[in-house]
Amino acid sequence: MAAEIQPQPLIRKPILLQRVEGSQEVVNMAVIVPKEEGVISVSEDRTVRVWLKRDSGQYWPSIYHAMPSPCSCMSFNPETRRLSIGLDNGTISEFILSEDYNKMTPVKNYQAHQSRVTMVLFVLELEWVLSTGQDKQFAWHCSESGQRLGGYRTSAVASGLQFDVETRRVFIGDHSGQVTILKLEQENCTLLTSFRGHTGGVTALCWDPVQRVLFSGSSDHSVIMWDIGGRKGTAIELQGHNDKVQALSYAQHTRQLISCGGDGGIVVWNMDVERQETPEWLDSDSCQKCDQPFFWNFKQMWDSKKIGLRQHHCRKCGKAVCGKCSSKRSSIPLMGFEFEVRVCDSCHEAITDEDCGT
């Protein structure tokens, strides 16, 4: 009888193409120049650098420009070669790069914020420059006139900014864990809604304008996918990091979400698969499996003469359970849990190999 051959799982590892070094301090942002062998970087050392790949295969700076203040963020539009740079002093400086990327010409400065600019975004279709700052202000300017069009005060310092051109909606994520959606007009804005799903601050946002889905990364190590366009209120949690999520990027043509974490990991999520919605965590004063009181339920503790227990939640059904009734762990890729998470005993028994991705 022939031996059965077990297929080996496909493990793909990224290949390091090049390491670009030279900045003296933290590089806060870097972007690849499309259709060019080039990279643009901004740093705490106050420099803007454009790196081009030479015939030797090495990247060398074709532009080295010193700014008056540390560079905190940037936005680059390849079509117009317009580079908008947010500074630590609250200014946004705008430049046009030459066709050969060997020169950058100043265009204008926006006195956008009272303190460090945290995010900047240039919208070509509307000629708007959107920005957030550590002054807890969201602002937008006209890039043609340089005039400030309006502003909105956020509940905490903003750390994520995305914009949908079709609906003129702006998405703002902040350090409190809140995501705010505004509708922008030429000179005013309307608060549409705000919502929370993370237990930590929002660290990154990413918008898919085709599927109308918003992704948020957080210091609580998770990524949440919010179904904005479907109007279903669906939220799916993705757990693939052991530290805070630092950046998100989305490839529309393959429907892949890329997340980077403080743990040094890069996770590629296939968003072209059906996933189960993450359940809401239920509230209860006692375990919803064995009815043991939780430690704040003094009346039941006194009546039953039992010591109160710590509350946990099953990641599959969302029920409030005690440690004894949720001693099992399991990965649930269909729900976005790539690592083993706490599940109640009854859910653990019901989990199939398909649920575990095996």
PDB file of N, CA, C and O in Angstrom, residues 113-147:
ATOM      1  N   HIS A 113      -1.900  74.212  12.944  1.00  0.00           N
ATOM      2  CA  HIS A 113      -2.140  73.779  14.319  1.00  0.00           C
ATOM      3  C   HIS A 113      -1.255  74.549  15.297  1.00  0.00           C
ATOM      4  O   HIS A 113      -0.250  75.151  14.912  1.00  0.00           O
ATOM      5  N   GLN A 114      -1.648  74.459  16.573  1.00  0.00           N
ATOM      6  CA  GLN A 114      -0.898  75.125  17.633  1.00  0.00           C
ATOM      7  C   GLN A 114       0.259  74.266  18.143  1.00  0.00           C
ATOM      8  O   GLN A 114       1.121  74.759  18.875  1.00  0.00           O
ATOM      9  N   SER A 115       0.257  72.995  17.789  1.00  0.00           N
ATOM     10  CA  SER A 115       1.319  72.078  18.207  1.00  0.00           C
ATOM     11  C   SER A 115       1.537  71.036  17.113  1.00  0.00           C
ATOM     12  O   SER A 115       1.003  71.166  16.007  1.00  0.00           O
ATOM     13  N   ARG A 116       2.273  70.007  17.397  1.00  0.00           N
ATOM     14  CA  ARG A 116       2.728  69.012  16.439  1.00  0.00           C
ATOM     15  C   ARG A 116       1.599  68.483  15.546  1.00  0.00           C
ATOM     16  O   ARG A 116       0.520  68.128  16.021  1.00  0.00           O
ATOM     17  N   VAL A 117       1.849  68.443  14.239  1.00  0.00           N
ATOM     18  CA  VAL A 117       0.910  67.853  13.282  1.00  0.00           C
ATOM     19  C   VAL A 117       1.048  66.329  13.355  1.00  0.00           C
ATOM     20  O   VAL A 117       2.151  65.797  13.242  1.00  0.00           O
ATOM     21  N   THR A 118      -0.069  65.639  13.564  1.00  0.00           N
ATOM     22  CA  THR A 118      -0.017  64.180  13.702  1.00  0.00           C
ATOM     23  C   THR A 118      -0.314  63.450  12.394  1.00  0.00           C
ATOM     24  O   THR A 118       0.228  62.380  12.142  1.00  0.00           O
ATOM     25  N   MET A 119      -1.199  64.024  11.565  1.00  0.00           N
ATOM     26  CA  MET A 119      -1.514  63.417  10.269  1.00  0.00           C
ATOM     27  C   MET A 119      -1.808  64.517   9.255  1.00  0.00           C
ATOM     28  O   MET A 119      -2.382  65.554   9.604  1.00  0.00           O
ATOM     29  N   VAL A 120      -1.432  64.285   7.988  1.00  0.00           N
ATOM     30  CA  VAL A 120      -1.757  65.221   6.919  1.00  0.00           C
ATOM     31  C   VAL A 120      -2.172  64.418   5.690  1.00  0.00           C
ATOM     32  O   VAL A 120      -1.626  63.334   5.429  1.00  0.00           O
ATOM     33  N   LEU A 121      -3.151  64.927   4.954  1.00  0.00           N
ATOM     34  CA  LEU A 121      -3.684  64.213   3.797  1.00  0.00           C
ATOM     35  C   LEU A 121      -4.065  65.227   2.723  1.00  0.00           C
ATOM     36  O   LEU A 121      -4.839  66.155   2.981  1.00  0.00           O
ATOM     37  N   PHE A 122      -3.521  65.073   1.519  1.00  0.00           N
ATOM     38  CA  PHE A 122      -3.862  65.948   0.404  1.00  0.00           C
ATOM     39  C   PHE A 122      -4.897  65.267  -0.474  1.00  0.00           C
ATOM     40  O   PHE A 122      -4.725  64.120  -0.895  1.00  0.00           O
ATOM     41  N   VAL A 123      -6.014  65.968  -0.753  1.00  0.00           N
ATOM     42  CA  VAL A 123      -7.103  65.439  -1.583  1.00  0.00           C
ATOM     43  C   VAL A 123      -7.082  66.178  -2.912  1.00  0.00           C
ATOM     44  O   VAL A 123      -7.529  67.339  -2.995  1.00  0.00           O
ATOM     45  N   LEU A 124      -6.583  65.540  -3.948  1.00  0.00           N
ATOM     46  CA  LEU A 124      -6.411  66.179  -5.253  1.00  0.00           C
ATOM     47  C   LEU A 124      -7.741  66.590  -5.864  1.00  0.00           C
ATOM     48  O   LEU A 124      -7.876  67.676  -6.432  1.00  0.00           O
ATOM     49  N   GLU A 125      -8.758  65.723  -5.756  1.00  0.00           N
ATOM     50  CA  GLU A 125     -10.036  65.973  -6.412  1.00  0.00           C
ATOM     51  C   GLU A 125     -10.710  67.257  -5.920  1.00  0.00           C
ATOM     52  O   GLU A 125     -11.451  67.909  -6.665  1.00  0.00           O
ATOM     53  N   LEU A 126     -10.486  67.623  -4.659  1.00  0.00           N
ATOM     54  CA  LEU A 126     -11.130  68.797  -4.080  1.00  0.00           C
ATOM     55  C   LEU A 126     -10.148  69.925  -3.797  1.00  0.00           C
ATOM     56  O   LEU A 126     -10.565  71.013  -3.356  1.00  0.00           O
ATOM     57  N   GLU A 127      -8.857  69.659  -4.023  1.00  0.00           N
ATOM     58  CA  GLU A 127      -7.808  70.630  -3.704  1.00  0.00           C
ATOM     59  C   GLU A 127      -7.868  71.032  -2.230  1.00  0.00           C
ATOM     60  O   GLU A 127      -7.811  72.207  -1.875  1.00  0.00           O
ATOM     61  N   TRP A 128      -7.980  70.012  -1.374  1.00  0.00           N
ATOM     62  CA  TRP A 128      -8.022  70.221   0.067  1.00  0.00           C
ATOM     63  C   TRP A 128      -6.800  69.598   0.723  1.00  0.00           C
ATOM     64  O   TRP A 128      -6.292  68.564   0.267  1.00  0.00           O
ATOM     65  N   VAL A 129      -6.356  70.213   1.811  1.00  0.00           N
ATOM     66  CA  VAL A 129      -5.324  69.633   2.673  1.00  0.00           C
ATOM     67  C   VAL A 129      -5.963  69.388   4.033  1.00  0.00           C
ATOM     68  O   VAL A 129      -6.366  70.340   4.718  1.00  0.00           O
ATOM     69  N   LEU A 130      -6.081  68.127   4.420  1.00  0.00           N
ATOM     70  CA  LEU A 130      -6.675  67.751   5.703  1.00  0.00           C
ATOM     71  C   LEU A 130      -5.553  67.458   6.690  1.00  0.00           C
ATOM     72  O   LEU A 130      -4.518  66.896   6.319  1.00  0.00           O
ATOM     73  N   SER A 131      -5.793  67.783   7.972  1.00  0.00           N
ATOM     74  CA  SER A 131      -4.744  67.539   8.961  1.00  0.00           C
ATOM     75  C   SER A 131      -5.318  67.410  10.360  1.00  0.00           C
ATOM     76  O   SER A 131      -6.407  67.908  10.653  1.00  0.00           O
ATOM     77  N   THR A 132      -4.559  66.730  11.236  1.00  0.00           N
ATOM     78  CA  THR A 132      -4.871  66.648  12.657  1.00  0.00           C
ATOM     79  C   THR A 132      -3.608  66.990  13.435  1.00  0.00           C
ATOM     80  O   THR A 132      -2.494  66.856  12.922  1.00  0.00           O
ATOM     81  N   GLY A 133      -3.792  67.448  14.680  1.00  0.00           N
ATOM     82  CA  GLY A 133      -2.638  67.848  15.468  1.00  0.00           C
ATOM     83  C   GLY A 133      -2.766  67.447  16.922  1.00  0.00           C
ATOM     84  O   GLY A 133      -3.835  67.012  17.379  1.00  0.00           O
ATOM     85  N   GLN A 134      -1.686  67.617  17.662  1.00  0.00           N
ATOM     86  CA  GLN A 134      -1.711  67.327  19.088  1.00  0.00           C
ATOM     87  C   GLN A 134      -2.528  68.352  19.861  1.00  0.00           C
ATOM     88  O   GLN A 134      -2.761  68.185  21.058  1.00  0.00           O
ATOM     89  N   ASP A 135      -2.971  69.409  19.190  1.00  0.00           N
ATOM     90  CA  ASP A 135      -3.869  70.377  19.816  1.00  0.00           C
ATOM     91  C   ASP A 135      -5.317  69.897  19.802  1.00  0.00           C
ATOM     92  O   ASP A 135      -6.236  70.664  20.118  1.00  0.00           O
ATOM     93  N   LYS A 136      -5.541  68.630  19.408  1.00  0.00           N
ATOM     94  CA  LYS A 136      -6.865  67.997  19.354  1.00  0.00           C
ATOM     95  C   LYS A 136      -7.775  68.668  18.322  1.00  0.00           C
ATOM     96  O   LYS A 136      -9.006  68.663  18.464  1.00  0.00           O
ATOM     97  N   GLN A 137      -7.165  69.214  17.293  1.00  0.00           N
ATOM     98  CA  GLN A 137      -7.934  69.868  16.246  1.00  0.00           C
ATOM     99  C   GLN A 137      -7.792  69.130  14.922  1.00  0.00           C
ATOM    100  O   GLN A 137      -6.689  68.692  14.559  1.00  0.00           O
ATOM    101  N   PHE A 138      -8.926  68.977  14.231  1.00  0.00           N
ATOM    102  CA  PHE A 138      -8.919  68.562  12.828  1.00  0.00           C
ATOM    103  C   PHE A 138      -9.167  69.819  12.002  1.00  0.00           C
ATOM    104  O   PHE A 138     -10.045  70.624  12.324  1.00  0.00           O
ATOM    105  N   ALA A 139      -8.378  70.023  10.946  1.00  0.00           N
ATOM    106  CA  ALA A 139      -8.524  71.222  10.116  1.00  0.00           C
ATOM    107  C   ALA A 139      -8.424  70.852   8.648  1.00  0.00           C
ATOM    108  O   ALA A 139      -7.807  69.845   8.293  1.00  0.00           O
ATOM    109  N   TRP A 140      -9.067  71.661   7.793  1.00  0.00           N
ATOM    110  CA  TRP A 140      -8.869  71.483   6.356  1.00  0.00           C
ATOM    111  C   TRP A 140      -8.727  72.840   5.682  1.00  0.00           C
ATOM    112  O   TRP A 140      -9.360  73.819   6.062  1.00  0.00           O
ATOM    113  N   HIS A 141      -7.790  72.881   4.723  1.00  0.00           N
ATOM    114  CA  HIS A 141      -7.432  74.111   4.017  1.00  0.00           C
ATOM    115  C   HIS A 141      -7.631  73.924   2.515  1.00  0.00           C
ATOM    116  O   HIS A 141      -7.570  72.803   1.998  1.00  0.00           O
ATOM    117  N   CYS A 142      -7.822  75.027   1.828  1.00  0.00           N
ATOM    118  CA  CYS A 142      -7.839  75.032   0.365  1.00  0.00           C
ATOM    119  C   CYS A 142      -6.400  75.123  -0.116  1.00  0.00           C
ATOM    120  O   CYS A 142      -5.672  76.065   0.233  1.00  0.00           O
ATOM    121  N   SER A 143      -5.958  74.150  -0.920  1.00  0.00           N
ATOM    122  CA  SER A 143      -4.567  74.139  -1.367  1.00  0.00           C
ATOM    123  C   SER A 143      -4.289  75.184  -2.444  1.00  0.00           C
ATOM    124  O   SER A 143      -3.132  75.522  -2.697  1.00  0.00           O
ATOM    125  N   GLU A 144      -5.337  75.710  -3.082  1.00  0.00           N
ATOM    126  CA  GLU A 144      -5.138  76.741  -4.100  1.00  0.00           C
ATOM    127  C   GLU A 144      -4.925  78.116  -3.465  1.00  0.00           C
ATOM    128  O   GLU A 144      -4.010  78.846  -3.841  1.00  0.00           O
ATOM    129  N   SER A 145      -5.778  78.464  -2.492  1.00  0.00           N
ATOM    130  CA  SER A 145      -5.687  79.784  -1.867  1.00  0.00           C
ATOM    131  C   SER A 145      -4.887  79.773  -0.567  1.00  0.00           C
ATOM    132  O   SER A 145      -4.424  80.819  -0.106  1.00  0.00           O
ATOM    133  N   GLY A 146      -4.744  78.584   0.043  1.00  0.00           N
ATOM    134  CA  GLY A 146      -4.082  78.494   1.340  1.00  0.00           C
ATOM    135  C   GLY A 146      -4.999  78.851   2.494  1.00  0.00           C
ATOM    136  O   GLY A 146      -4.583  78.843   3.653  1.00  0.00           O
ATOM    137  N   GLN A 147      -6.269  79.156   2.202  1.00  0.00           N
ATOM    138  CA  GLN A 147      -7.228  79.588   3.213  1.00  0.00           C
ATOM    139  C   GLN A 147      -7.719  78.408   4.045  1.00  0.00           C
ATOM    140  O   GLN A 147      -7.975  77.322   3.525  1.00  0.00           O
TER     141      GLN A 147
END
